[in-house]
Every structure is written in C-alpha cells, then in structure tokens.
Coordinates of C-alpha atoms and ligand atoms in Angstrom, one line a residue:
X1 CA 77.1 148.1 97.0
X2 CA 78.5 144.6 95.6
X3 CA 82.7 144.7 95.7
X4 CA 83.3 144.5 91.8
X5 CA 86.4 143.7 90.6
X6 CA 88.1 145.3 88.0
X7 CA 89.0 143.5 85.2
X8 CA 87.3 140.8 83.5
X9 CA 87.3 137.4 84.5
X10 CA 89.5 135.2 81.6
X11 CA 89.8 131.8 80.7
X12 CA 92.4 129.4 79.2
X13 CA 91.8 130.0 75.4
X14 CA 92.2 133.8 76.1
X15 CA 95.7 133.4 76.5
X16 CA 98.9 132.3 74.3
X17 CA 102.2 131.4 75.1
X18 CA 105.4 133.1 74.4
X19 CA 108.2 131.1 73.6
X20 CA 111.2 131.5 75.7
X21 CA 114.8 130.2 74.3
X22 CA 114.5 126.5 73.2
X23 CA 117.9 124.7 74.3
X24 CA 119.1 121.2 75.1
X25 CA 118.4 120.7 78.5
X26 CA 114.2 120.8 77.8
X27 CA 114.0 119.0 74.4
X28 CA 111.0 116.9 75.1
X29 CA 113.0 113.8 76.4
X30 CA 114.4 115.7 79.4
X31 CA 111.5 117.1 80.6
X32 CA 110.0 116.1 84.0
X33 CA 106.1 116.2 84.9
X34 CA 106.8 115.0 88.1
X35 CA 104.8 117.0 90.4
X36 CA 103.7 117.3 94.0
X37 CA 100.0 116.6 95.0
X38 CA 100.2 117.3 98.6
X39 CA 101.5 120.1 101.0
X40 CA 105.3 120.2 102.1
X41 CA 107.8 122.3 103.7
X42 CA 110.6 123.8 102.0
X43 CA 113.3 121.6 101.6
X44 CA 111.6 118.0 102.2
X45 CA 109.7 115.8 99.8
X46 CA 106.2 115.9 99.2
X47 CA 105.0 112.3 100.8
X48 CA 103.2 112.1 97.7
X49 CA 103.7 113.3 94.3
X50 CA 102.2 112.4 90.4
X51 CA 104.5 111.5 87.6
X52 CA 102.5 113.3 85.3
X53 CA 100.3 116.7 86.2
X54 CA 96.9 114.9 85.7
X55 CA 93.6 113.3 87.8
X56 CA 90.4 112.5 86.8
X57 CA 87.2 113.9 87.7
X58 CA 85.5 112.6 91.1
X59 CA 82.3 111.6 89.0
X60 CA 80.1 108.5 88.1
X61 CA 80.7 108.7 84.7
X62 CA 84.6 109.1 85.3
X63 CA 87.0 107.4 87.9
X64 CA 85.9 103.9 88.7
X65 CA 88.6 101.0 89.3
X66 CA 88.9 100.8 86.0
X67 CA 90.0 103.9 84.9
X68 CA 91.8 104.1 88.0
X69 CA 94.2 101.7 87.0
X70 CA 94.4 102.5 83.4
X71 CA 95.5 106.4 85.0
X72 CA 97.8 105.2 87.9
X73 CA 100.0 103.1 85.5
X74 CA 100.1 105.9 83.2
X75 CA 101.7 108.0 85.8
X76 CA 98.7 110.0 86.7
X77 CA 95.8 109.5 90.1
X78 CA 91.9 108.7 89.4
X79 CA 89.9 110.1 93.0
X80 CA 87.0 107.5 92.6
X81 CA 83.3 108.9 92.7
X82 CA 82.0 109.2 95.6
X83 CA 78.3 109.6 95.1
X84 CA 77.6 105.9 95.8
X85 CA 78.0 103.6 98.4
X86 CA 80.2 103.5 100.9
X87 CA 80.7 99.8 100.6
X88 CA 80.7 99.9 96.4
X89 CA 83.4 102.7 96.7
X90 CA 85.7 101.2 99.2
X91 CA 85.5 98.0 96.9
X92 CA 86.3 100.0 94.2
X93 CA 89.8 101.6 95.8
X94 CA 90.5 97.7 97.1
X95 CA 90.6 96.8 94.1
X96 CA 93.0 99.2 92.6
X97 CA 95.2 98.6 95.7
X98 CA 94.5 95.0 94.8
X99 CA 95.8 95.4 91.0
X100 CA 99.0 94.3 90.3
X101 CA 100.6 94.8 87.0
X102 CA 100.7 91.8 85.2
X103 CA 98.8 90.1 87.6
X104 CA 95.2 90.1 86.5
X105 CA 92.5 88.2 88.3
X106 CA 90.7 85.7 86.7
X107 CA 87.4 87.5 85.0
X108 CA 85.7 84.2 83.2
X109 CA 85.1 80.8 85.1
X110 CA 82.9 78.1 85.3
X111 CA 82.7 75.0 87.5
X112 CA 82.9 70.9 86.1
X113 CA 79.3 70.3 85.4
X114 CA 79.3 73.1 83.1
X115 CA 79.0 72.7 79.1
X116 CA 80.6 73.5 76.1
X117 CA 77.9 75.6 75.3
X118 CA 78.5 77.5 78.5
X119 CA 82.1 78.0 77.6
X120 CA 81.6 79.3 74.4
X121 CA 78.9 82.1 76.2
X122 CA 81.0 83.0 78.0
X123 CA 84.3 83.3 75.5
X124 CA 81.7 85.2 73.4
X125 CA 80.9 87.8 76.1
X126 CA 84.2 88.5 77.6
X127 CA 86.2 88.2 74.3
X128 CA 89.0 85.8 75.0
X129 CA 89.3 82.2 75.6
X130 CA 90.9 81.3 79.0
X131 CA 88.0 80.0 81.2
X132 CA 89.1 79.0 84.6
X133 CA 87.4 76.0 85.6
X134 CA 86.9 76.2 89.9
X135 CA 85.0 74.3 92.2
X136 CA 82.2 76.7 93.2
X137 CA 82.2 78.3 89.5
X138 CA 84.0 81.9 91.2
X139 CA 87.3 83.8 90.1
X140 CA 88.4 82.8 93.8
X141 CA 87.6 79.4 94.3
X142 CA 90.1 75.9 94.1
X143 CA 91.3 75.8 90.6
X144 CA 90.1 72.1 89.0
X145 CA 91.3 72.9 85.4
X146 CA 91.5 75.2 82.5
X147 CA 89.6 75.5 79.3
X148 CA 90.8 77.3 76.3
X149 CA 90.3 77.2 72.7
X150 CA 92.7 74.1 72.5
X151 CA 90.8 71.7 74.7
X152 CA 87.7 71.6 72.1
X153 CA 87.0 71.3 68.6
X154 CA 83.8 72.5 67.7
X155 CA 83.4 70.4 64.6
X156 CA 84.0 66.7 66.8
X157 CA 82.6 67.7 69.9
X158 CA 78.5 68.1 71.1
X159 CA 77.8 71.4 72.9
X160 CA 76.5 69.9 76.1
X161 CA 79.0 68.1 76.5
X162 CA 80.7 68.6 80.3
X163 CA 83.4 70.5 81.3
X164 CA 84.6 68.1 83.7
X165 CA 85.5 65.7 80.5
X166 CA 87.7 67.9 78.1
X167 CA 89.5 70.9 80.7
X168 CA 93.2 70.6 81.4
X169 CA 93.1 69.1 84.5
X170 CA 95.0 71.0 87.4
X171 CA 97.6 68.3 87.6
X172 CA 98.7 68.7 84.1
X173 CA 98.7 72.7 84.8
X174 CA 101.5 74.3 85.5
X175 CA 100.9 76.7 87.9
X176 CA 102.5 79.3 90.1
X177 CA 102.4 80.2 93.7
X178 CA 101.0 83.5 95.0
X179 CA 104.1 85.5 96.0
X180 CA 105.8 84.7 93.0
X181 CA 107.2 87.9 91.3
X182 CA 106.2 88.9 87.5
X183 CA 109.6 88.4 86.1
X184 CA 109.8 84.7 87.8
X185 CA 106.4 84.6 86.5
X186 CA 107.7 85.2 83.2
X187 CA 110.6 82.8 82.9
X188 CA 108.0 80.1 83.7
X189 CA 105.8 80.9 80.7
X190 CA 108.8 81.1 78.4
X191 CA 110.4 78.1 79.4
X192 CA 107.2 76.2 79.4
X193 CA 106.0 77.6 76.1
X194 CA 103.3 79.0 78.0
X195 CA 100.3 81.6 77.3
X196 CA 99.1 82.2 80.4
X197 CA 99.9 81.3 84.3
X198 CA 97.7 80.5 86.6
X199 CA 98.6 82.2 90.4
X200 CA 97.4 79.7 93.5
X201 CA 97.7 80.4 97.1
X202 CA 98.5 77.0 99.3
X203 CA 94.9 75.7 99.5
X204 CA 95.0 76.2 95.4
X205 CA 92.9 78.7 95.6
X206 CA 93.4 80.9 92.0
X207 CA 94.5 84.5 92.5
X208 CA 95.6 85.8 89.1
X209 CA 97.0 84.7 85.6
X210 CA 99.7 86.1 84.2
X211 CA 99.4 85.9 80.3
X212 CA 102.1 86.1 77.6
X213 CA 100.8 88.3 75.7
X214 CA 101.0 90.9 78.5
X215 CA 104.7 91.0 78.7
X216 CA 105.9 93.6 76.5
X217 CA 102.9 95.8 77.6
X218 CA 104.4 95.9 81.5
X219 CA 107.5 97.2 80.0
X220 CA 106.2 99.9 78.2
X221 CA 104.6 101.6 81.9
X222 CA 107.7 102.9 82.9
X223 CA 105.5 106.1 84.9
X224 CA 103.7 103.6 86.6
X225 CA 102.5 105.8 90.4
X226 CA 103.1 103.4 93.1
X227 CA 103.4 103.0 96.7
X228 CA 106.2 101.7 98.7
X229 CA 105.0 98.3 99.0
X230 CA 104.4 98.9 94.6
X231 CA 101.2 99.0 94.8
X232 CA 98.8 101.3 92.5
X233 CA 98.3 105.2 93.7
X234 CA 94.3 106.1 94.0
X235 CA 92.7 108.7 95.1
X236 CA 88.5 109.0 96.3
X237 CA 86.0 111.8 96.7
X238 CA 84.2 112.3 99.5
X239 CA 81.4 114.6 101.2
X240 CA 81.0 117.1 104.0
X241 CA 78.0 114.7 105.4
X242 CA 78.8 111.2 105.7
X243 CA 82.4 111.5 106.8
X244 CA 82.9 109.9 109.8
X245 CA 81.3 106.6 108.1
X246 CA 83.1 106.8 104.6
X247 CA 86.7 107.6 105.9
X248 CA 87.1 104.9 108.1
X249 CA 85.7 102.1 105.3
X250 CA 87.7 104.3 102.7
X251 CA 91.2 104.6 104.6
X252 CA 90.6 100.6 105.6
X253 CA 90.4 99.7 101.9
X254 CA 93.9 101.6 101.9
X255 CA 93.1 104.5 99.8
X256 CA 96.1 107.0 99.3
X257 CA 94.3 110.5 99.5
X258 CA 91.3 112.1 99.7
X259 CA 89.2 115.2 98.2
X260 CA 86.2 116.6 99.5
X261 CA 83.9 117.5 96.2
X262 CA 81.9 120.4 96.1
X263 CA 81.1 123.0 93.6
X264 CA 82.0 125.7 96.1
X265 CA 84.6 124.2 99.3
X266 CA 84.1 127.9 100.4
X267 CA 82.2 126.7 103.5
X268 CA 82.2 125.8 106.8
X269 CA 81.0 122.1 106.3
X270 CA 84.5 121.7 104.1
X271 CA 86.4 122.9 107.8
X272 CA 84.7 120.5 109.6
X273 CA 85.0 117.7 107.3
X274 CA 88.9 118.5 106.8
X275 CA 89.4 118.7 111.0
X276 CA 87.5 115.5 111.2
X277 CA 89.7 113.5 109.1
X278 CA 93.2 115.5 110.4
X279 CA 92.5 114.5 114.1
X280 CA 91.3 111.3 113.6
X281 CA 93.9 109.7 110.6
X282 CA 96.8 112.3 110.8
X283 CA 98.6 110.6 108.3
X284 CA 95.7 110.6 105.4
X285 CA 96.0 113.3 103.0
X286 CA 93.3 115.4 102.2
X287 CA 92.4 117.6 99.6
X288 CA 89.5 120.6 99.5
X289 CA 87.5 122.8 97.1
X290 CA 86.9 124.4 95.0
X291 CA 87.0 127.7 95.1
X292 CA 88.2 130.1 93.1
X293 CA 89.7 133.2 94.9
X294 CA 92.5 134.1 97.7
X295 CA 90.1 134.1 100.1
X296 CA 88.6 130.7 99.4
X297 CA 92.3 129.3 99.2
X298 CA 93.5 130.7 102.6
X299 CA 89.7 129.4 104.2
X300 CA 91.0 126.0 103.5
X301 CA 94.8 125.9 103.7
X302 CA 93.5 127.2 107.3
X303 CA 91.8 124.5 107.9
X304 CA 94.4 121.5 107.0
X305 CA 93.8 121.3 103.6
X306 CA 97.1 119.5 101.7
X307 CA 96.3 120.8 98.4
X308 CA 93.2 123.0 97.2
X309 CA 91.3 122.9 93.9
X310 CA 90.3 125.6 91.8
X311 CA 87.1 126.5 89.6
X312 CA 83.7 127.2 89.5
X313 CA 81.6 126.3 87.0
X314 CA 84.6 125.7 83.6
X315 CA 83.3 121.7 83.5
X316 CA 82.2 120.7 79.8
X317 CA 78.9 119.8 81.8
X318 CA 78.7 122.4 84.1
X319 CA 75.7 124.6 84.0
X320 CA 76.7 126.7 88.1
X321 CA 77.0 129.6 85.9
X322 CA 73.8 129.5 84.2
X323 CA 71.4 128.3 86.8
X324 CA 73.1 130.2 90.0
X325 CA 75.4 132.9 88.8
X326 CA 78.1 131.8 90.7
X327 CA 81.7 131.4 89.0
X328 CA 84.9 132.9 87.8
X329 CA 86.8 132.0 84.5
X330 CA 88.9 129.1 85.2
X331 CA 92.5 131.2 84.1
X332 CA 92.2 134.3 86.3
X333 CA 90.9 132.0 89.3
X334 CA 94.0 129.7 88.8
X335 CA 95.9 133.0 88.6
X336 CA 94.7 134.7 91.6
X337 CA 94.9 131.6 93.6
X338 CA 98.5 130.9 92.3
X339 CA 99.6 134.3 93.7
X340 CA 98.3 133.3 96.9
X341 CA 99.9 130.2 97.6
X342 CA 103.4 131.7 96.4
X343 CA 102.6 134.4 99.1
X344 CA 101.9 132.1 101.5
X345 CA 105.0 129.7 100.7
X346 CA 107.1 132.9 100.7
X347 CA 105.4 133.7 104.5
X348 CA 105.5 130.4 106.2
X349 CA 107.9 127.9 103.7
X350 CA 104.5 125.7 103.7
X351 CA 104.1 124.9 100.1
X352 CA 100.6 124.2 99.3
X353 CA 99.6 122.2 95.4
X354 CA 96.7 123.8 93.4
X355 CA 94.9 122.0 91.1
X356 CA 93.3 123.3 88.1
X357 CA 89.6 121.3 88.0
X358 CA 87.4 121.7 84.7
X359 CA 87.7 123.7 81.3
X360 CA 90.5 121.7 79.8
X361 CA 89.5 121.3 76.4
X362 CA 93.2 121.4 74.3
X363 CA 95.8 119.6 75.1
X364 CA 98.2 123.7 75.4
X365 CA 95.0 124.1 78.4
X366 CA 96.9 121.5 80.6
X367 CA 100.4 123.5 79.9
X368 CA 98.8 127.2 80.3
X369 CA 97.4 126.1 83.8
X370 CA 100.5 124.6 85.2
X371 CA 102.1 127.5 83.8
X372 CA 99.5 130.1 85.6
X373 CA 100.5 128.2 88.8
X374 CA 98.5 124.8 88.7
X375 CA 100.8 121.7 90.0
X376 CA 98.4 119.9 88.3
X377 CA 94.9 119.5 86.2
X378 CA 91.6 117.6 86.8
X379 CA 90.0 116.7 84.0
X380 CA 86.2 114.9 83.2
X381 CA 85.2 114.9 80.1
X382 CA 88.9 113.9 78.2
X383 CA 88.9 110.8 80.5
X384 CA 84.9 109.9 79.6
X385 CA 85.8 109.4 76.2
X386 CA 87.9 106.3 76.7
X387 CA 87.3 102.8 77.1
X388 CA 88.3 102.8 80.7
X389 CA 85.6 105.0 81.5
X390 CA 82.8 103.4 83.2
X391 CA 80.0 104.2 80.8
X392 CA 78.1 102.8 78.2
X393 CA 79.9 103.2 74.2
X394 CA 76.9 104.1 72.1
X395 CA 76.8 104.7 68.3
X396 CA 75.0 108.0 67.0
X397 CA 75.2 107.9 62.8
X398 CA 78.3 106.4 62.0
X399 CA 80.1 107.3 65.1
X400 CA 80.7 105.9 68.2
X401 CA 80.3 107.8 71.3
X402 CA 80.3 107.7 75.0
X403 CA 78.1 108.6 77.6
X404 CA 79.0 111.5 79.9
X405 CA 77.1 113.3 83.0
X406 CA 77.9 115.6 85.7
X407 CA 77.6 115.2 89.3
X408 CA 74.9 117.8 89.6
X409 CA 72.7 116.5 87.5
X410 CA 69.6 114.7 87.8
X411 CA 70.9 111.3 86.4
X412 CA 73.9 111.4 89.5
X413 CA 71.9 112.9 92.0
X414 CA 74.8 113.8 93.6
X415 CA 73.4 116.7 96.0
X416 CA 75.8 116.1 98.8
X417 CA 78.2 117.6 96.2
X418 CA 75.7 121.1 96.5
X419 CA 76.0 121.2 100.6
X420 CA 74.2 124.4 102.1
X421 CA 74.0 123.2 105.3
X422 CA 70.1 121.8 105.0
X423 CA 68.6 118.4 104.6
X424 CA 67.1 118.6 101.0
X425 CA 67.9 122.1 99.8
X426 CA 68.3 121.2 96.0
X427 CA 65.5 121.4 93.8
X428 CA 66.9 122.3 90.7
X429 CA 70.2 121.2 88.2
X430 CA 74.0 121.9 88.1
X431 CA 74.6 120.0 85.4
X432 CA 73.7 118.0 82.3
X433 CA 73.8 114.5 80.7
X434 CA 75.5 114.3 77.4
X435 CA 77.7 112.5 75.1
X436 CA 81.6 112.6 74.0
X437 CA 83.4 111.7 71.2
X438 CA 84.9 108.1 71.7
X439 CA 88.7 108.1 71.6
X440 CA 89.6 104.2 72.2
X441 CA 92.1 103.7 75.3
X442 CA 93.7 105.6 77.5
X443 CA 97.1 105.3 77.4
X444 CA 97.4 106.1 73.7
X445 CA 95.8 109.2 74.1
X446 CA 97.3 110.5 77.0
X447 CA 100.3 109.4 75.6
X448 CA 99.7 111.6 72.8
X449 CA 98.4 114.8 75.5
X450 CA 101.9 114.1 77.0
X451 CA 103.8 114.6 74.1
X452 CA 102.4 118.0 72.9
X453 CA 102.8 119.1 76.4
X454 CA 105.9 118.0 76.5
X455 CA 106.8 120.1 73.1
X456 CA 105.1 123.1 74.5
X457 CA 106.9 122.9 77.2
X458 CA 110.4 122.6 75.1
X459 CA 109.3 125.9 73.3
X460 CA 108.5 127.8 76.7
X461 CA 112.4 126.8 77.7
X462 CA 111.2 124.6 80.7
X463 CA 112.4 121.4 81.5
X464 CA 110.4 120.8 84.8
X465 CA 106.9 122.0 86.3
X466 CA 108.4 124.3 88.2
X467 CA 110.6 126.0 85.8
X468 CA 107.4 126.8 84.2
X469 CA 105.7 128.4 86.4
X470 CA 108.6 130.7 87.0
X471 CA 109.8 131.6 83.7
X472 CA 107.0 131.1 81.3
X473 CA 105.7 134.1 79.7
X474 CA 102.0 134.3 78.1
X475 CA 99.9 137.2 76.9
X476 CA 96.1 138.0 76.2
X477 CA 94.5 137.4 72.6
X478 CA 92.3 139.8 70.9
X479 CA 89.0 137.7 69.5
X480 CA 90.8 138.7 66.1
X481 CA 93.8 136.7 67.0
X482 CA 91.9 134.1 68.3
X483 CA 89.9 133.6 64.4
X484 CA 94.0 133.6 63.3
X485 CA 94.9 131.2 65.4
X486 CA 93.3 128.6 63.4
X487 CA 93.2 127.7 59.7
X488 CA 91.9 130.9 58.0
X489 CA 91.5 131.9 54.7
X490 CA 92.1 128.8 52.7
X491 CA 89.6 126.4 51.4
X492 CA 89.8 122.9 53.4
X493 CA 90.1 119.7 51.1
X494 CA 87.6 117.9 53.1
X495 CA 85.6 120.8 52.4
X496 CA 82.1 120.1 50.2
X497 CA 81.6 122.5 47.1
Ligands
IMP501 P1 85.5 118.9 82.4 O1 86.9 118.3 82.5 O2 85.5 120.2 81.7 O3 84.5 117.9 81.9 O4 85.1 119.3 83.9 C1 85.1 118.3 85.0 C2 84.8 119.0 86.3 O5 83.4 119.6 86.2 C3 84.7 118.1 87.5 O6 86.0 117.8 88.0 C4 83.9 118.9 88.5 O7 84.7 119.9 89.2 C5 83.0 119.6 87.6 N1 81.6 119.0 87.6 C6 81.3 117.7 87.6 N2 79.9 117.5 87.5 C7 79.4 118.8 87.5 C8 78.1 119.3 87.5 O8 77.1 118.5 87.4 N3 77.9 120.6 87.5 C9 79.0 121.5 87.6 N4 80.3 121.1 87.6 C10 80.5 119.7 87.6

C-alpha cells in the first residue's frame, strides 16, 4: 500500500502571521531583503546574492531582456525562457549584460536618403522623436546626423523631403566617446544644454544615447544587482536535453546563473544535467527543481545543485494537479523542504537557498514563504502583468489586460520542460493560456510589493531574511477565519442596490 502522509497538504493562504514585538531596529527603513541565491559555507559570502527575495518565472510569456532589466535594476534576477532558441536566448542574456544604465542603445534610425515622411513613421511607432540618422540605416552603424522634432516644421516643409537636407549634421553634434562614464556623460548634457548624447566608438560608430530626461530616474535605482565589472545580474533556464549545446552559447553570452526547468527535477536527467555543467564550467552556478519534499531536495543538493526550487503544480496556470495528480500544496512543501536544508546546514555547514516557485498571489505570500524557510520567491503571473513583460496588452470591455501562458501548454510547447526520459512522450497539457490584469511598469509595483513586505516584516519583529525565518511565528486558519479576514458584514459603497 501507497505511503500516505498524515496531515493535509497546506498552502500559503491557510496561514496567518503572528506578530512578534515591533521595535526600532526593523521599522521598514532598516530592513534588509538581501538574500543569498546560491550555496555557501558557513562563515563565507554567497558569490552571489539578490537585493530583494524575488525572480521571475523561466517562461515565454515572462523573462525576456526586457523584463530582465526592468527586474535586475529593481534589485531582483529574471532567468530568461528557455524554450526557444539557443541563439535567440543567448542574444537575449547579451543583451542584458550589454545594458547599461543610462546608456540605452539607439532603437529608431534611418539613413540620408530617407524622408520626412519616414521620420515621422517612425516617431509615430516608437513614441519619441530622436531618430539617429547612420550610414547603413542600423542602431550600429557611423553616425551622419540626428533628427528630432527641432530640425522640421511640419507646416514649411514637404514630406518627401530628404533627410540628408534638414538632420543635425554630425559635426555640429556633440558627441561622446564610448568609455565615457554616466556622470561625465551628464555634465556634458548640462553644460551643453543638452537632451540627449550620442555615445561613438573611434570609427564613430553609435553605441548609446544618454538622454536628460533619464537622469533623475538612474538615481532612484539604488538596488540595482550588478556584477563586479557593474554590469546587470541575469539568470536563464535551461533543459535536461540540449545542455551541452545551450550552456556553452549561454555561459559565452556571460550569463550569471542557471536553472534547470522542470515540473518535477526529481529525476535522473536533472543529475546528469547538473554533473554536466559542474565538470565542465566549475564556476557557473546552477540551480535545480522542482520538487517538493526532503527527498527530492537531498536528490539534488547530491548532485551539485546550488540552490533548489520548490512546488508542484501552485502556478496561476498550472493545471499538474488536474491532469496528472502529481503535487503538494506550495506551504507544507516549502516547509518540509526548509527543515531539510536546516538539517543539512546543521550536518555539513553547506548552506543550500530554496526558492519558493508558483502560488504567490498576495503580496503577505512572498513574506509567509521566506518566513516558512524560502530565501527567496519565483513568481509568473505578477511579473505578466507589466509592461516589461514580453506579451501582447489587449483590451477586454473597458480594461486592459495582458496576455499570459504557461510552459506546458500548447501555445509554448515547451515539452522538454515535461522530460520522462523518451523522445515524444507528451500528448496531453500542463497548462493553460490566459489573461492578467494589466498593472503598468514594474518598478512601481514592485515598489509597492516591497513596501508591504517590508511592513509585515516590521510587525513580525524582523529586520533581515534571516531573522524571519528564525523567529517568525504563524498559525493555521479555520475557513471561518479566513471569510473574517476580509471585509465582512458591511455593505460596500461601490456596491450596486
Ligand atoms: P505563478 O507565479 O503562480 O503564475 O506561477 C509561475 C510558475 O508556474 C512558474 O515559475 C513554473 O514553475 C510554473 N509553470 C509555468 N508554466 C507552467 C505550466 O504550463 N504548467 C504548470 N506549471 C507551470
């Protein structure tokens, strides 16, 4: 007979916190989310660790470059999807690695014989006015000149009329030199009375432009997770087949860590895949998973892993449950898998992050699974609904809303994600294809997230991560408390009669 465990498995919104005593040294602007992301020994520094507990989702409809930078200079890590290309996914992570605040490369250009019509195209599509005008027309090629709004007036001049005979010319530009650094790059726009910059290499070739208007926005990213030559932190998914291809191009491109993706890392393919990467790039970090028990957790620590995820089947999109059975609830996996990682720290001194992946719908979620053990969260659909995101913003009545799918489903056909060890041995879905709410950017969201963790921290007495996982205190809701929780027994004014 079946081993059945007693007790039922719970999830996040079965608990509540207890508040512990609220003093000075954790009011919210003391508190520290810094947190480590890989393995370590006691007593030495993580080689890597997050300024704030949160990644996003290795999925299509989640961590592109895009959102990738938007995270990293919030303080958080984006692993970017892996169900694509190899070559797509290491441009991708390049191009984070490439990013550098307040530099931006040049997203709107043209070349001399273009027209006026073709300038204001293109300012229609892309939203602002500074075209670059290069000789081959690319964002790389040798800058001849600059259009923006000032160089035209619509009422005087004809639509076709050429480029080449109303741009700034490059020698009336003031440009800079790649190498330059943003606050040099500053002084130059302000004592030129500049809006934007334009970055050249020595064959004035454009790089980047640094624009005015960006200024007080670069101080306001004081989280920012960088390297040590200041670059941008990223992350990338990969699988348990094509390894020894997408490792190589991945690591080449310079990504900073890795995680295997799988709905259940309980397998040997996960062991192989982890071996493969420890003997041939020692240094490259690599995360595994999920699972969602101590006996998945220790399968994979076993094997190399430096940090392990944890959940089966909690994702907003997820349908394991439904279609295969397989699963646990998100808290008592988190809790079970805490337990054993604090054994084995206690055991061998190796201390090995856990990362909660899926089922975060309140912002309290993120602080209850730190508090249950997590180092940090994984979330999908909270980072779909942002303009970052890489889908399509669609409007359904009179709301706006973005698209959202998971790995497993039919639309991603991400099956390497569902390895059993056989060639094609999916036939049916793990997951569906569905909208979110939009939310507008990022940053003020998660800004926002940060804060009310932040406060639920204060009133749980803890002033760091760790803190919290050793003195929180939480107990289990009755369905009754859960009804009290929210507004009961009052008549909402938004309410219709
Ligand atoms: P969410 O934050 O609740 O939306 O959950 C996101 C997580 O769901 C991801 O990080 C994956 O672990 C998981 N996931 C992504 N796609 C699928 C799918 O198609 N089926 C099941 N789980 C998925």
């Amino acid at each position: 007979m079946a081993y059945i465990y007693e007790g039922v498995s719970r999830t996040f919104s079965e608990y509540l916190l207890v508040p512990n005593l609220t003093s000075e040294k954790c009011i919210p602007d003391k508190i520290n989310l810094k947190t480590p992301i890989v393995k370590y020994k006691k007593g030495e520094t993580p080689a890597l660790k997050l300024n704030v507990p949160i990644v996003s989702a290795i999925m299509q409809s989640v961590s592109n470059d895009t959102l990738a930078i938007a995270l990293a200079r919030s303080g958080g890590l984006s692993f970017i999807f892996g169900s694509q290309s190899i070559e797509n996914q290491a441009e991708m992570v390049r191009k984070v690695k490439k990013y550098k605040s307040g530099f931006v490369p040049s997203d709107s250009n043209l070349s001399v014989n273009d027209t006026l019509k073709d300038v204001l195209e293109l300012k229609n599509k892309v939203g602002h006015s500074t075209i670059a005008i290069t000789e081959d027309g690319t964002s790389k090629g040798r800058l001849l000149g600059l259009v923006t709004s000032r160089d035209y007036r619509l009422s005087r001049d004809s639509v076709d009329k050429k480029i080449r005979d109303f741009m700034t010319p490059f020698n009336k530009l003031i440009v800079g030199k790649v190498g330059i650094t943003l606050s040099e790059a500053n002084d130059i726009l302000w004592e030129n009375k500049l809006n934007c910059l334009p970055i050249v290499d020595d064959n004035e070739r454009l790089e980047y432009f640094v624009f005015r208007k960006d200024y007080d926005d670069h101080k306001q990213n004081p989280n920012e997770l960088l390297d040590s030559n200041k670059r941008l932190v990223v992350g990338a998914g990969i699988n348990t087949r094509d390894y020894s291809e997408r490792v190589p191009a991945l690591v080449e491109a310079g990504v900073d860590i890795l995680c295997i993706d799988s709905s259940d890392g309980y397998s040997v393919w996960q062991k192989d895949t982890i071996e493969y990467v420890k003997k041939n790039f020692k240094d490259v970090k690599i995360g595994a998973g999920n699972v969602v028990d101590k006996e998945g957790f220790m399968y994979l620590v076993e094997a190399g892993a430096d940090f392990v995820k944890v959940g089966i089947g909690g994702g907003s999109i997820c349908i394991t449950r439904e279609q295969k059975g397989i699963g646990r609830g998100q808290a008592t996996s988190v809790i079970e898998v805490a337990k054993a990682r604090d054994e084995y720290f206690e055991k061998t001194g190796i201390y090995i992050p856990i990362c909660s992946d899926g089922g975060i719908v309140h912002d309290y979620h993120v602080v209850l699974a730190l508090a249950m053990g997590a180092d940090f969260v994984m979330m999908g659909r909270y980072f779909a609904r942002f303009d970052e995101s890489p889908t399509k913003k669609v409007k359904r009545g009179s709301n706006y809303v973005k698209e959202y799918w998971g790995e497993g489903s039919n639309r991603a056909r991400n099956w390497q994600r569902y390895d059993m060890g056989g060639a094609d041995n999916l036939k049916f879905e793990e997951g569906v294809d569905s909208y979110v709410p939009y939310a507008g950017k990022l940053k003020d969201n998660l800004d926002v997230t940060l804060s009310k963790v932040k406060s639920t921290m204060s009133s749980c007495g803890a002033s760091s991560i760790e803190e919290l996982q050793n003195t929180a205190r939480m107990s289990i809701v009755s369905s009754t408390s859960i009804v009290e929780g929210g507004a009961h027994d009052v008549i909402l004014k938004d309410h219709d009669f």
